XYZ file of N, CA and C in Angstrom:
672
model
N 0.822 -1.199 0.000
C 0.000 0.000 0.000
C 0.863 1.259 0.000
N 2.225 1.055 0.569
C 2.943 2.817 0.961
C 3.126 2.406 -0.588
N 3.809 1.453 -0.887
C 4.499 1.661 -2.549
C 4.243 2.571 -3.405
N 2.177 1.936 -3.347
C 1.784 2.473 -4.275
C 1.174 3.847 -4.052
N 1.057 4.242 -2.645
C 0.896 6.254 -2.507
C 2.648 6.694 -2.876
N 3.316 5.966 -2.965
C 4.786 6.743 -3.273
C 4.363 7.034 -4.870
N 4.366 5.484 -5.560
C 3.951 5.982 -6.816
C 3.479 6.906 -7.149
N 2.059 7.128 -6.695
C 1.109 8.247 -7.395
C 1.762 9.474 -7.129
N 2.097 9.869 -5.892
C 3.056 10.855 -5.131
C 4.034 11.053 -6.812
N 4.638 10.617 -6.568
C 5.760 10.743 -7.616
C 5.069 11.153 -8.899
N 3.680 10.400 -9.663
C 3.556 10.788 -10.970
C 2.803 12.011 -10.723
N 2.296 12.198 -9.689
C 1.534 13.927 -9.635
C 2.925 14.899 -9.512
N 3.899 14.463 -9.163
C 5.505 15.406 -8.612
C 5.650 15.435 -9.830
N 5.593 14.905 -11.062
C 6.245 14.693 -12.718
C 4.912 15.798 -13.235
N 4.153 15.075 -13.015
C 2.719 16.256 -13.782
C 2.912 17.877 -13.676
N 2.939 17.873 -12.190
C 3.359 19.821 -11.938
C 4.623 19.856 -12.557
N 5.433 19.230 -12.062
C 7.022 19.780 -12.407
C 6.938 20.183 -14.109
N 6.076 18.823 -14.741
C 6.159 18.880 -16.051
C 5.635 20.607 -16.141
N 4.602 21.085 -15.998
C 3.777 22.619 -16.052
C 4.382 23.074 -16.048
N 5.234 23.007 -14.326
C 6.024 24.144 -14.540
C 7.021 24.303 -15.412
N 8.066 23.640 -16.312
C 8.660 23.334 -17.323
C 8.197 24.029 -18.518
N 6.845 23.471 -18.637
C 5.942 24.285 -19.865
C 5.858 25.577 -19.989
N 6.010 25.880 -18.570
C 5.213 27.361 -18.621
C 3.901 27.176 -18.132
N 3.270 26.537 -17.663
C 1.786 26.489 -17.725
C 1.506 26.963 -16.459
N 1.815 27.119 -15.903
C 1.433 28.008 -14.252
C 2.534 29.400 -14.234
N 1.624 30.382 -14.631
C 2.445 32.110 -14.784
C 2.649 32.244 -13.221
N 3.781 33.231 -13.066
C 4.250 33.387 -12.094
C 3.231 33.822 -10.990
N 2.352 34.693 -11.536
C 1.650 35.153 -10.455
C -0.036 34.298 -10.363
N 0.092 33.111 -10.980
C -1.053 32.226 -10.889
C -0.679 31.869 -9.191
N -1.532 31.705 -8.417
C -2.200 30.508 -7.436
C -2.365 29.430 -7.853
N -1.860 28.235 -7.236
C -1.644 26.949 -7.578
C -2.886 26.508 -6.461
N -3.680 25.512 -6.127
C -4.363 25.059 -4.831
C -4.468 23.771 -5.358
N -4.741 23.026 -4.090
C -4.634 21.512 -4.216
C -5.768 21.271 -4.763
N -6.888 21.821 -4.557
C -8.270 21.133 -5.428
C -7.892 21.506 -6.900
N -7.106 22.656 -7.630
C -7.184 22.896 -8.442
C -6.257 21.481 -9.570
N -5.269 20.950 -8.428
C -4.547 19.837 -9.252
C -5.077 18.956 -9.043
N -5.923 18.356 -8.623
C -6.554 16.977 -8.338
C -7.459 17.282 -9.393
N -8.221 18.115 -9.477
C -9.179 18.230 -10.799
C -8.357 18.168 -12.079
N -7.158 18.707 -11.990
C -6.488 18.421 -13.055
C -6.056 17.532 -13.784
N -5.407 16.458 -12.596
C -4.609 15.799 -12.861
C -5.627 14.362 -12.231
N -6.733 14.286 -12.169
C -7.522 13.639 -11.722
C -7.148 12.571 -10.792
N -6.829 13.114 -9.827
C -5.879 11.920 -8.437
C -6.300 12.333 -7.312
N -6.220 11.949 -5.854
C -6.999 12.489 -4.766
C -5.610 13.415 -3.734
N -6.120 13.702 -2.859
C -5.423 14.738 -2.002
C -4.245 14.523 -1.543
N -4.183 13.106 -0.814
C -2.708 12.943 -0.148
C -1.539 13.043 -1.575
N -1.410 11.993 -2.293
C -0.554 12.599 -3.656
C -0.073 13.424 -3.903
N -1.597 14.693 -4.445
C -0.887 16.236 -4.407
C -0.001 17.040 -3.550
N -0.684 16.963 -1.875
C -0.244 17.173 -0.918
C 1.193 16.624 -0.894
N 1.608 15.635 -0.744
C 3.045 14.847 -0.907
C 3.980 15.733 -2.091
N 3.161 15.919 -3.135
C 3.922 16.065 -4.263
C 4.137 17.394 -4.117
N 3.892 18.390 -3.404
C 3.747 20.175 -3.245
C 4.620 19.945 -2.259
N 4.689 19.045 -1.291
C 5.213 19.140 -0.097
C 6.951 19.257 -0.956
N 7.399 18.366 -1.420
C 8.647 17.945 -2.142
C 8.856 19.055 -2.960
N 8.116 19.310 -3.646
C 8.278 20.441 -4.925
C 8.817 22.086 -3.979
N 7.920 22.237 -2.817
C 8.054 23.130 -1.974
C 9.717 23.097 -1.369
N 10.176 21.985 -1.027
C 11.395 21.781 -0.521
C 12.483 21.698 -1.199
N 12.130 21.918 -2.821
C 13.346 21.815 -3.593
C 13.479 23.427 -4.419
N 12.573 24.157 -3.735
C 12.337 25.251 -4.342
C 11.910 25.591 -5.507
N 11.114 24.785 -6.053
C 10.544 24.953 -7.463
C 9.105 25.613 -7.452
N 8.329 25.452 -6.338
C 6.994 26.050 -5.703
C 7.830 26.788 -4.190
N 6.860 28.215 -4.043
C 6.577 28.008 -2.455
C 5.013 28.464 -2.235
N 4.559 28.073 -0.614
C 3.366 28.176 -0.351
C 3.103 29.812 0.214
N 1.815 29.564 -0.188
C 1.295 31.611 0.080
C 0.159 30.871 1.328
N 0.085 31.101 2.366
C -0.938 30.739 3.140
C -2.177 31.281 3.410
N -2.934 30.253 3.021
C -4.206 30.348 2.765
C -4.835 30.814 1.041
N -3.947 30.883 0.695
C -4.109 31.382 -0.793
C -3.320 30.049 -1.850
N -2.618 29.597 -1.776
C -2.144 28.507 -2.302
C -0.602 28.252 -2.440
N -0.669 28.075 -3.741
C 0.887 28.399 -4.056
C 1.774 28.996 -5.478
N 2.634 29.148 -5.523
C 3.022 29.765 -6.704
C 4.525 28.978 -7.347
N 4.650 29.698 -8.509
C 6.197 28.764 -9.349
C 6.950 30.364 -8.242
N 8.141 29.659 -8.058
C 9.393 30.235 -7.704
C 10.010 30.775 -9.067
N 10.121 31.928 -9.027
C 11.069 32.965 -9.989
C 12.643 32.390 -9.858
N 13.021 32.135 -11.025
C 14.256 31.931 -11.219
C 14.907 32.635 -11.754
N 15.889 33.804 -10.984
C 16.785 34.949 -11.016
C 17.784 34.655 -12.361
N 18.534 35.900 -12.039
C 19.588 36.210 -13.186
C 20.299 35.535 -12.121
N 20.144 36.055 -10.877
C 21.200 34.859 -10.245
C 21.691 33.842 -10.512
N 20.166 33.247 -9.773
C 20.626 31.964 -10.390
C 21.194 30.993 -11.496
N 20.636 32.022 -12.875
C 20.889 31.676 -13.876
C 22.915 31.543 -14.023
N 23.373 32.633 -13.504
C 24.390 32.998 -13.563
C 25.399 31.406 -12.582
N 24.763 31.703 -11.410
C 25.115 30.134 -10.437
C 25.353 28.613 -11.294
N 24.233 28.871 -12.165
C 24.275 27.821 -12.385
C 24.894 27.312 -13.727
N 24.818 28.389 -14.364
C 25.929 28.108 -15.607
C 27.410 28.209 -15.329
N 27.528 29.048 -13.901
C 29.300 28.832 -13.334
C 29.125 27.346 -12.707
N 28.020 26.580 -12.087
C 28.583 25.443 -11.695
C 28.467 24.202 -12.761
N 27.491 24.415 -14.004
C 27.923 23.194 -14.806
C 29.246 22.748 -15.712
N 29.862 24.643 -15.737
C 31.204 24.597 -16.354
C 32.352 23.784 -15.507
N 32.251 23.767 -14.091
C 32.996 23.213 -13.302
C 32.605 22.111 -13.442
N 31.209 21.974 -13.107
C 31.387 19.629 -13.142
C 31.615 19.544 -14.838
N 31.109 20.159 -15.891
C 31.461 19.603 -17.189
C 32.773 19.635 -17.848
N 33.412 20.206 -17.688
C 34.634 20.648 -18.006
C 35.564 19.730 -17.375
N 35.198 19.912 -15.998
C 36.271 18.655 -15.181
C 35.997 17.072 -15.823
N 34.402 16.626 -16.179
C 34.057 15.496 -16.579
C 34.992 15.077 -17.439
N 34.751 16.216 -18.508
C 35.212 15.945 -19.895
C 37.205 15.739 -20.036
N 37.403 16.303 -19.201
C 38.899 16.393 -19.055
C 39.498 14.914 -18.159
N 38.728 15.174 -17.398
C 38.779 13.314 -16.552
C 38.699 12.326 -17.792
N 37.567 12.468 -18.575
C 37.238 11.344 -19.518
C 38.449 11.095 -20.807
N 39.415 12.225 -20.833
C 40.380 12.788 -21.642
C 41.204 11.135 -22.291
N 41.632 10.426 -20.957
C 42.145 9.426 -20.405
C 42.103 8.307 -20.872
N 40.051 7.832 -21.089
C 40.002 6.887 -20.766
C 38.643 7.128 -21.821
N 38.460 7.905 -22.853
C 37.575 7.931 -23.796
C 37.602 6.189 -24.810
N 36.269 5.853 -25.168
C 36.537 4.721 -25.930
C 35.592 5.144 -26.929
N 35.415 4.297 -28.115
C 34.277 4.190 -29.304
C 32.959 4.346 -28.640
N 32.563 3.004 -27.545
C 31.856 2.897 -27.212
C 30.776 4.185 -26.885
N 31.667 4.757 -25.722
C 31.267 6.706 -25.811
C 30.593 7.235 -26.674
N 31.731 7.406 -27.702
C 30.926 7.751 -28.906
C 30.238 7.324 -29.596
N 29.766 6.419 -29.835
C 28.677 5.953 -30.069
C 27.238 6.094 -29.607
N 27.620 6.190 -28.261
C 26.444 6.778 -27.318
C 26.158 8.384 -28.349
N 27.208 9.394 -27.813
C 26.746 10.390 -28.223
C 26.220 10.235 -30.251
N 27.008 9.615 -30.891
C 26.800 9.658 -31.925
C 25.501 9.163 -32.103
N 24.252 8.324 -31.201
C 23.173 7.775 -31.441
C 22.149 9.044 -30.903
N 22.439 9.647 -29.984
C 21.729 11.049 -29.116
C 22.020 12.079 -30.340
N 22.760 11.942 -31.012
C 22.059 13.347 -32.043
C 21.859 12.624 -33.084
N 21.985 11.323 -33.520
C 21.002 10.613 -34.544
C 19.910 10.425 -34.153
N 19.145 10.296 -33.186
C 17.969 10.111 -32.737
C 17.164 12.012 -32.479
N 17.897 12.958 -31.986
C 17.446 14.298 -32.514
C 16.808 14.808 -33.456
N 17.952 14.463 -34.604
C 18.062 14.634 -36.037
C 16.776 14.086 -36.624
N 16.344 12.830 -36.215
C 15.643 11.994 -37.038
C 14.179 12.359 -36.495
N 13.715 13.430 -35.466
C 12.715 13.890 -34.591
C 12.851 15.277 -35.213
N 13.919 15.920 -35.360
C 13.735 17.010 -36.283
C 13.442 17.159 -37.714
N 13.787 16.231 -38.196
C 13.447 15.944 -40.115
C 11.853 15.915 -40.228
N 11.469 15.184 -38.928
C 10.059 14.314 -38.825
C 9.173 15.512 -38.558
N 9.934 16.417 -37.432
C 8.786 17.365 -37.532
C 7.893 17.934 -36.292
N 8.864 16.196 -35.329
C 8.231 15.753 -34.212
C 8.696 16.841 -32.722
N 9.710 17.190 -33.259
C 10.404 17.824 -32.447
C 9.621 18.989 -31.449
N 9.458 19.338 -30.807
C 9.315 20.354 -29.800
C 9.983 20.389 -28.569
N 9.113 21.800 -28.149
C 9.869 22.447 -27.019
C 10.409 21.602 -25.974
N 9.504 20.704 -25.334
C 10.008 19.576 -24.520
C 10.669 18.500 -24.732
N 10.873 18.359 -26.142
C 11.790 17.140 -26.574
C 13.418 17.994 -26.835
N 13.112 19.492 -27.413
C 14.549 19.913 -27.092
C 15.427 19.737 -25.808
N 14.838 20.238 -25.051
C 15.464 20.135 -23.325
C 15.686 18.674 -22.608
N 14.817 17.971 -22.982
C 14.731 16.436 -23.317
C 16.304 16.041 -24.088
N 16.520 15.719 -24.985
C 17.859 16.084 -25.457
C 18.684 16.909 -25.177
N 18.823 17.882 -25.093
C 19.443 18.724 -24.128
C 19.889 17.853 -22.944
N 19.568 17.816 -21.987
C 19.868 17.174 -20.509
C 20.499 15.612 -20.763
N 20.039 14.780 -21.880
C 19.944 14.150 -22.488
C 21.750 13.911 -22.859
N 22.382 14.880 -23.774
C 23.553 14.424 -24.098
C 24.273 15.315 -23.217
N 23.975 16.395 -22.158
C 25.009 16.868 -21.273
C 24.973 15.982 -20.026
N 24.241 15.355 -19.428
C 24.259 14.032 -18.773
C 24.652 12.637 -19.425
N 24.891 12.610 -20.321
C 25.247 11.039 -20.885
C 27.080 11.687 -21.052
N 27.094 12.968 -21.471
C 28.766 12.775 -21.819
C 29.739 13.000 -20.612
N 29.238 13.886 -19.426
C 29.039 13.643 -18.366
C 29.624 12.743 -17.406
N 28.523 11.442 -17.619
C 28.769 10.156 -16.847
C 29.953 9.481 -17.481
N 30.452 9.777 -18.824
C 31.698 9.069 -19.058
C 32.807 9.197 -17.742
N 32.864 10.270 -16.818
C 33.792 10.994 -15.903
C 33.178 9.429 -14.775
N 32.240 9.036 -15.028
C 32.171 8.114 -13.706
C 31.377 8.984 -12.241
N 31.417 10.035 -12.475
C 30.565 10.391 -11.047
C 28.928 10.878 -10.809
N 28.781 9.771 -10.407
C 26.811 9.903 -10.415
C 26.084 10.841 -9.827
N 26.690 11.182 -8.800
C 26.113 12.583 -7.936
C 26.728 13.674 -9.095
N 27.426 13.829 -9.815
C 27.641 15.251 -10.853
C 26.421 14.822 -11.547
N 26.519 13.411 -12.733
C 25.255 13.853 -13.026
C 24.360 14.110 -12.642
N 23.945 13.819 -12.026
C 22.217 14.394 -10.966
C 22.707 15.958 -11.245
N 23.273 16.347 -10.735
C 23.622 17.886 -10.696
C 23.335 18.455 -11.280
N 24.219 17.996 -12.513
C 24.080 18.489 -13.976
C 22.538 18.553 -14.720
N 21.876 17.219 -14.399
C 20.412 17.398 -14.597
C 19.641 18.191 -13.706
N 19.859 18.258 -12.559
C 18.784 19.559 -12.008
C 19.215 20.702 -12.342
N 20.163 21.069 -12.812
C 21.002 22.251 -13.166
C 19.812 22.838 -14.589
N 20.175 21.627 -15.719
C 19.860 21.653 -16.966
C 17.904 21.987 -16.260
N 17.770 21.287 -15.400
C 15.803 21.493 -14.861
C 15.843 22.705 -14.907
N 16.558 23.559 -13.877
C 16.635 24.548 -13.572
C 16.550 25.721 -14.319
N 17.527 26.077 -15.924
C 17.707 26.983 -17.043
C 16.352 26.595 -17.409
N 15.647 25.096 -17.618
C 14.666 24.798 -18.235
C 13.456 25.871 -17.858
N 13.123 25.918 -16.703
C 12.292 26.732 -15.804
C 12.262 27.864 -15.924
N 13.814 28.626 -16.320
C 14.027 29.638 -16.688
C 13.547 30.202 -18.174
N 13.858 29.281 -18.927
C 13.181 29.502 -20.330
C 12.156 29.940 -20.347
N 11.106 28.578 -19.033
C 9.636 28.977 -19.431
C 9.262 30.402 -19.207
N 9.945 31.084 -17.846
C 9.799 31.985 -17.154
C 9.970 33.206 -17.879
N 11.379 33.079 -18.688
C 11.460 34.454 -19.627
C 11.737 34.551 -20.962
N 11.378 33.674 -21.172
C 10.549 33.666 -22.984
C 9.684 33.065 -22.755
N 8.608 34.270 -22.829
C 7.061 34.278 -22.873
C 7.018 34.694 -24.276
N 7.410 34.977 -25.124
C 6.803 34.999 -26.213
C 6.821 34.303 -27.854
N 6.400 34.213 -28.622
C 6.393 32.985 -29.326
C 8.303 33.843 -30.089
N 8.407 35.011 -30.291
C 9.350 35.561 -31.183
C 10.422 35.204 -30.631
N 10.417 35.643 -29.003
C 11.701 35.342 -28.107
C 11.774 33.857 -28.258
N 10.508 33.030 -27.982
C 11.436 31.610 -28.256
C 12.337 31.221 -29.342
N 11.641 31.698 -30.619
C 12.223 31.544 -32.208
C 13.908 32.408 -31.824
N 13.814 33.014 -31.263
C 15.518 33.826 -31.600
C 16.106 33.194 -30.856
N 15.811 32.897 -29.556
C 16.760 31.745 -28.835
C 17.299 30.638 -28.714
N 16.127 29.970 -29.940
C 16.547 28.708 -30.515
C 17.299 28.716 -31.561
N 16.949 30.041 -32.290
C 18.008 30.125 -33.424
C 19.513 30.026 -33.345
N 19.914 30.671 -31.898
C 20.912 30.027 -31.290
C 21.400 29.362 -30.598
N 20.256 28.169 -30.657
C 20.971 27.422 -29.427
C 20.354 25.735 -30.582
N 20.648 25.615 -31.703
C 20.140 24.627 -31.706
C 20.952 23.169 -31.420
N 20.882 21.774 -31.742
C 21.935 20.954 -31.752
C 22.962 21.126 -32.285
N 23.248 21.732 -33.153
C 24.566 22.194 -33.865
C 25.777 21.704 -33.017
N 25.768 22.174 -32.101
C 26.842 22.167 -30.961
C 27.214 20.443 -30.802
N 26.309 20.454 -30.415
C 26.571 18.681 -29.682
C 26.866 17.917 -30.800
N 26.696 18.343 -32.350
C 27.109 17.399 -33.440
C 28.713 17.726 -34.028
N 29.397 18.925 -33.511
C 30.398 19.286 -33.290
C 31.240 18.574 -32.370
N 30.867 18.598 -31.189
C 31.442 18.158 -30.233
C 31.605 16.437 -30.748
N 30.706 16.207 -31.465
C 30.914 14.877 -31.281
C 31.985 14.894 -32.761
N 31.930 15.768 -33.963
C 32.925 15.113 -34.586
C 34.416 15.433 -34.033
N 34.616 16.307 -32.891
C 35.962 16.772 -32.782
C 36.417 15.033 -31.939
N 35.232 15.052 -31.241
C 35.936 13.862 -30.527
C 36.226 12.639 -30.596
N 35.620 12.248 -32.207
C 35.876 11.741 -33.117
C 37.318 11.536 -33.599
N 38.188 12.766 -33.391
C 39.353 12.728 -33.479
C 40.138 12.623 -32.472
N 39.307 12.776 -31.021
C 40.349 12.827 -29.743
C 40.832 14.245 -29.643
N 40.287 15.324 -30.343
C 40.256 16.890 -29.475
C 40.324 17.230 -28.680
N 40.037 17.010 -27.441
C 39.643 17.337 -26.460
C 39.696 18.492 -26.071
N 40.506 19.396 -26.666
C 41.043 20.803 -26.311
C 39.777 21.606 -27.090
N 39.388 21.312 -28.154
C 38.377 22.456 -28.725
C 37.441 21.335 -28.837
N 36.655 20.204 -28.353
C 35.783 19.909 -27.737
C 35.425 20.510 -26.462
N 36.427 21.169 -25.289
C 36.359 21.645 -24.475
C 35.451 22.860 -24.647
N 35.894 23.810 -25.555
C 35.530 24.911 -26.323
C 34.245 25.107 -26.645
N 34.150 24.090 -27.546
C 32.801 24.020 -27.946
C 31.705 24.006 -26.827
N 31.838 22.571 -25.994
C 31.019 22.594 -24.828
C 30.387 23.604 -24.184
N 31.927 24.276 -23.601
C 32.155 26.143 -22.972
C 30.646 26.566 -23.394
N 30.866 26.646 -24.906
C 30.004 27.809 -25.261
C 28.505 27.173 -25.609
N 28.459 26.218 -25.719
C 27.162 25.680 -25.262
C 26.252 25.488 -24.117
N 27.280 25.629 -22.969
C 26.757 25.751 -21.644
C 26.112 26.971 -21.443
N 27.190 28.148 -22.208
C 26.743 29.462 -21.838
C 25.534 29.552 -22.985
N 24.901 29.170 -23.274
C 23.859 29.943 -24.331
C 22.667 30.785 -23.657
N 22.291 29.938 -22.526
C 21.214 30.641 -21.929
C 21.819 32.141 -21.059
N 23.136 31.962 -20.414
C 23.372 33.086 -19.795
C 23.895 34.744 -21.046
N 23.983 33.975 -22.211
C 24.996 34.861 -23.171
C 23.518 35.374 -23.544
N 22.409 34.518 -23.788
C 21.146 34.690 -24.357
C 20.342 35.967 -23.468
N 20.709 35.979 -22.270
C 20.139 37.141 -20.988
C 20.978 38.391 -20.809
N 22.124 38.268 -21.188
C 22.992 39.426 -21.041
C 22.282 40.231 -22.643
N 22.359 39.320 -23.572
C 21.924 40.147 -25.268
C 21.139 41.053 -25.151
N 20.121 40.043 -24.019
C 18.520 41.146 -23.894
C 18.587 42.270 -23.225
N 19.264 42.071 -22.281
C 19.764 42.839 -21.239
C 20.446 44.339 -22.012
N 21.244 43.982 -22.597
C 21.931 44.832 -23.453
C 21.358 45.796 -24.176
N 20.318 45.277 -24.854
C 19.273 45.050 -25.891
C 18.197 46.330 -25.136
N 18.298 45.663 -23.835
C 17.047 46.861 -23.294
C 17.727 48.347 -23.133
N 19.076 48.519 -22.952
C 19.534 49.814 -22.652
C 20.064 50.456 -24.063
């Protein structure tokens, strides 16, 4: 019986998280528990469980008596967190320097064949980008061997995600941000390392990490 309230717990924790990801709860919406159970058609303890967690990882906080809301994700943070994936990615990739095999590549070489073949199709969207995204900066990553970085690295990658939703609200801003940020990068990276680069595979990475923070300074710029 606990198993299965963990379960549900967990797929109502995936349902919001997913929203908030989307965008689908604006910053200054009220979230309330009747409002996700109607949603997400599941009963109280679940939600409750699943707000409780979401609340503690800072992705929601509670307004009392009024409900709850998405947590604003700063320039700060944005900034935090693109200085800490350069440190675990960079170190990964330089650890992996060593002890790179085919095998590796292959991995990555199947993660942007499988992109590619979702982009031709058509299939592609917003959530399958970031999906990939997290996708090959966690798989190249784990070549380094350390499992707590990746986790990192994926709540990290959650994190910009959230940010996206948060500040490109509009259909134009999404189109220009993708214009620079598409896979390009990661199909680079993979032919340099193809050769055993590692030095301007490094490079490349660099500046793929930074897209979202280089992408906030433009605007920034942009506004003065």
């Amino acid at each position: 019986m606990a198993a299965r309230k963990t379960t549900f717990k967990q797929q109502v924790y995936d349902y919001i998280f997913c929203d908030v990801l989307e965008g689908n709860f604006p910053l200054d919406q009220f979230i309330t528990e009747k409002q996700l159970m109607e949603r997400y058609q599941v009963g109280k303890a679940p939600v409750r469980e699943a707000l409780i967690e979401l609340c503690n990882e800072n992705i929601l906080h509670s307004i009392p008596r009024l409900g709850y809301q998405v947590t604003p994700v700063t320039e700060r943070n944005i900034m935090d967190a693109t200085e800490l994936r350069l440190d675990l990615e960079l170190h990964a990739l330089e650890k992996t320097r060593q002890n790179f095999t085919d095998s590796m590549l292959t991995q990555i070489s199947r993660l942007n064949q499988d992109w590619w073949q979702e982009a031709i199709s058509g299939e592609i969207n917003i959530k399958n980008r970031w999906q990939h995204n997290s996708l090959f900066h966690t798989t190249l990553c784990s070549f380094a061997g350390n499992e707590l970085a990746v986790d990192v690295v994926r709540k990290l990658i959650q994190l910009e995600w959230r940010a996206y939703a948060q500040m490109l609200a509009t259909p134009e801003q999404r189109r220009d941000f993708f214009n620079q940020s598409t896979s390009k990068p990661h199909i680079e990276i993979e032919r340099v390392l193809s050769r055993r680069d590692f030095d301007t595979a490094a490079t490349l990475l660099r500046q793929d990490i930074m897209t979202l923070l280089d992408w906030l300074v433009s605007q920034t710029k942009r506004r003065f």
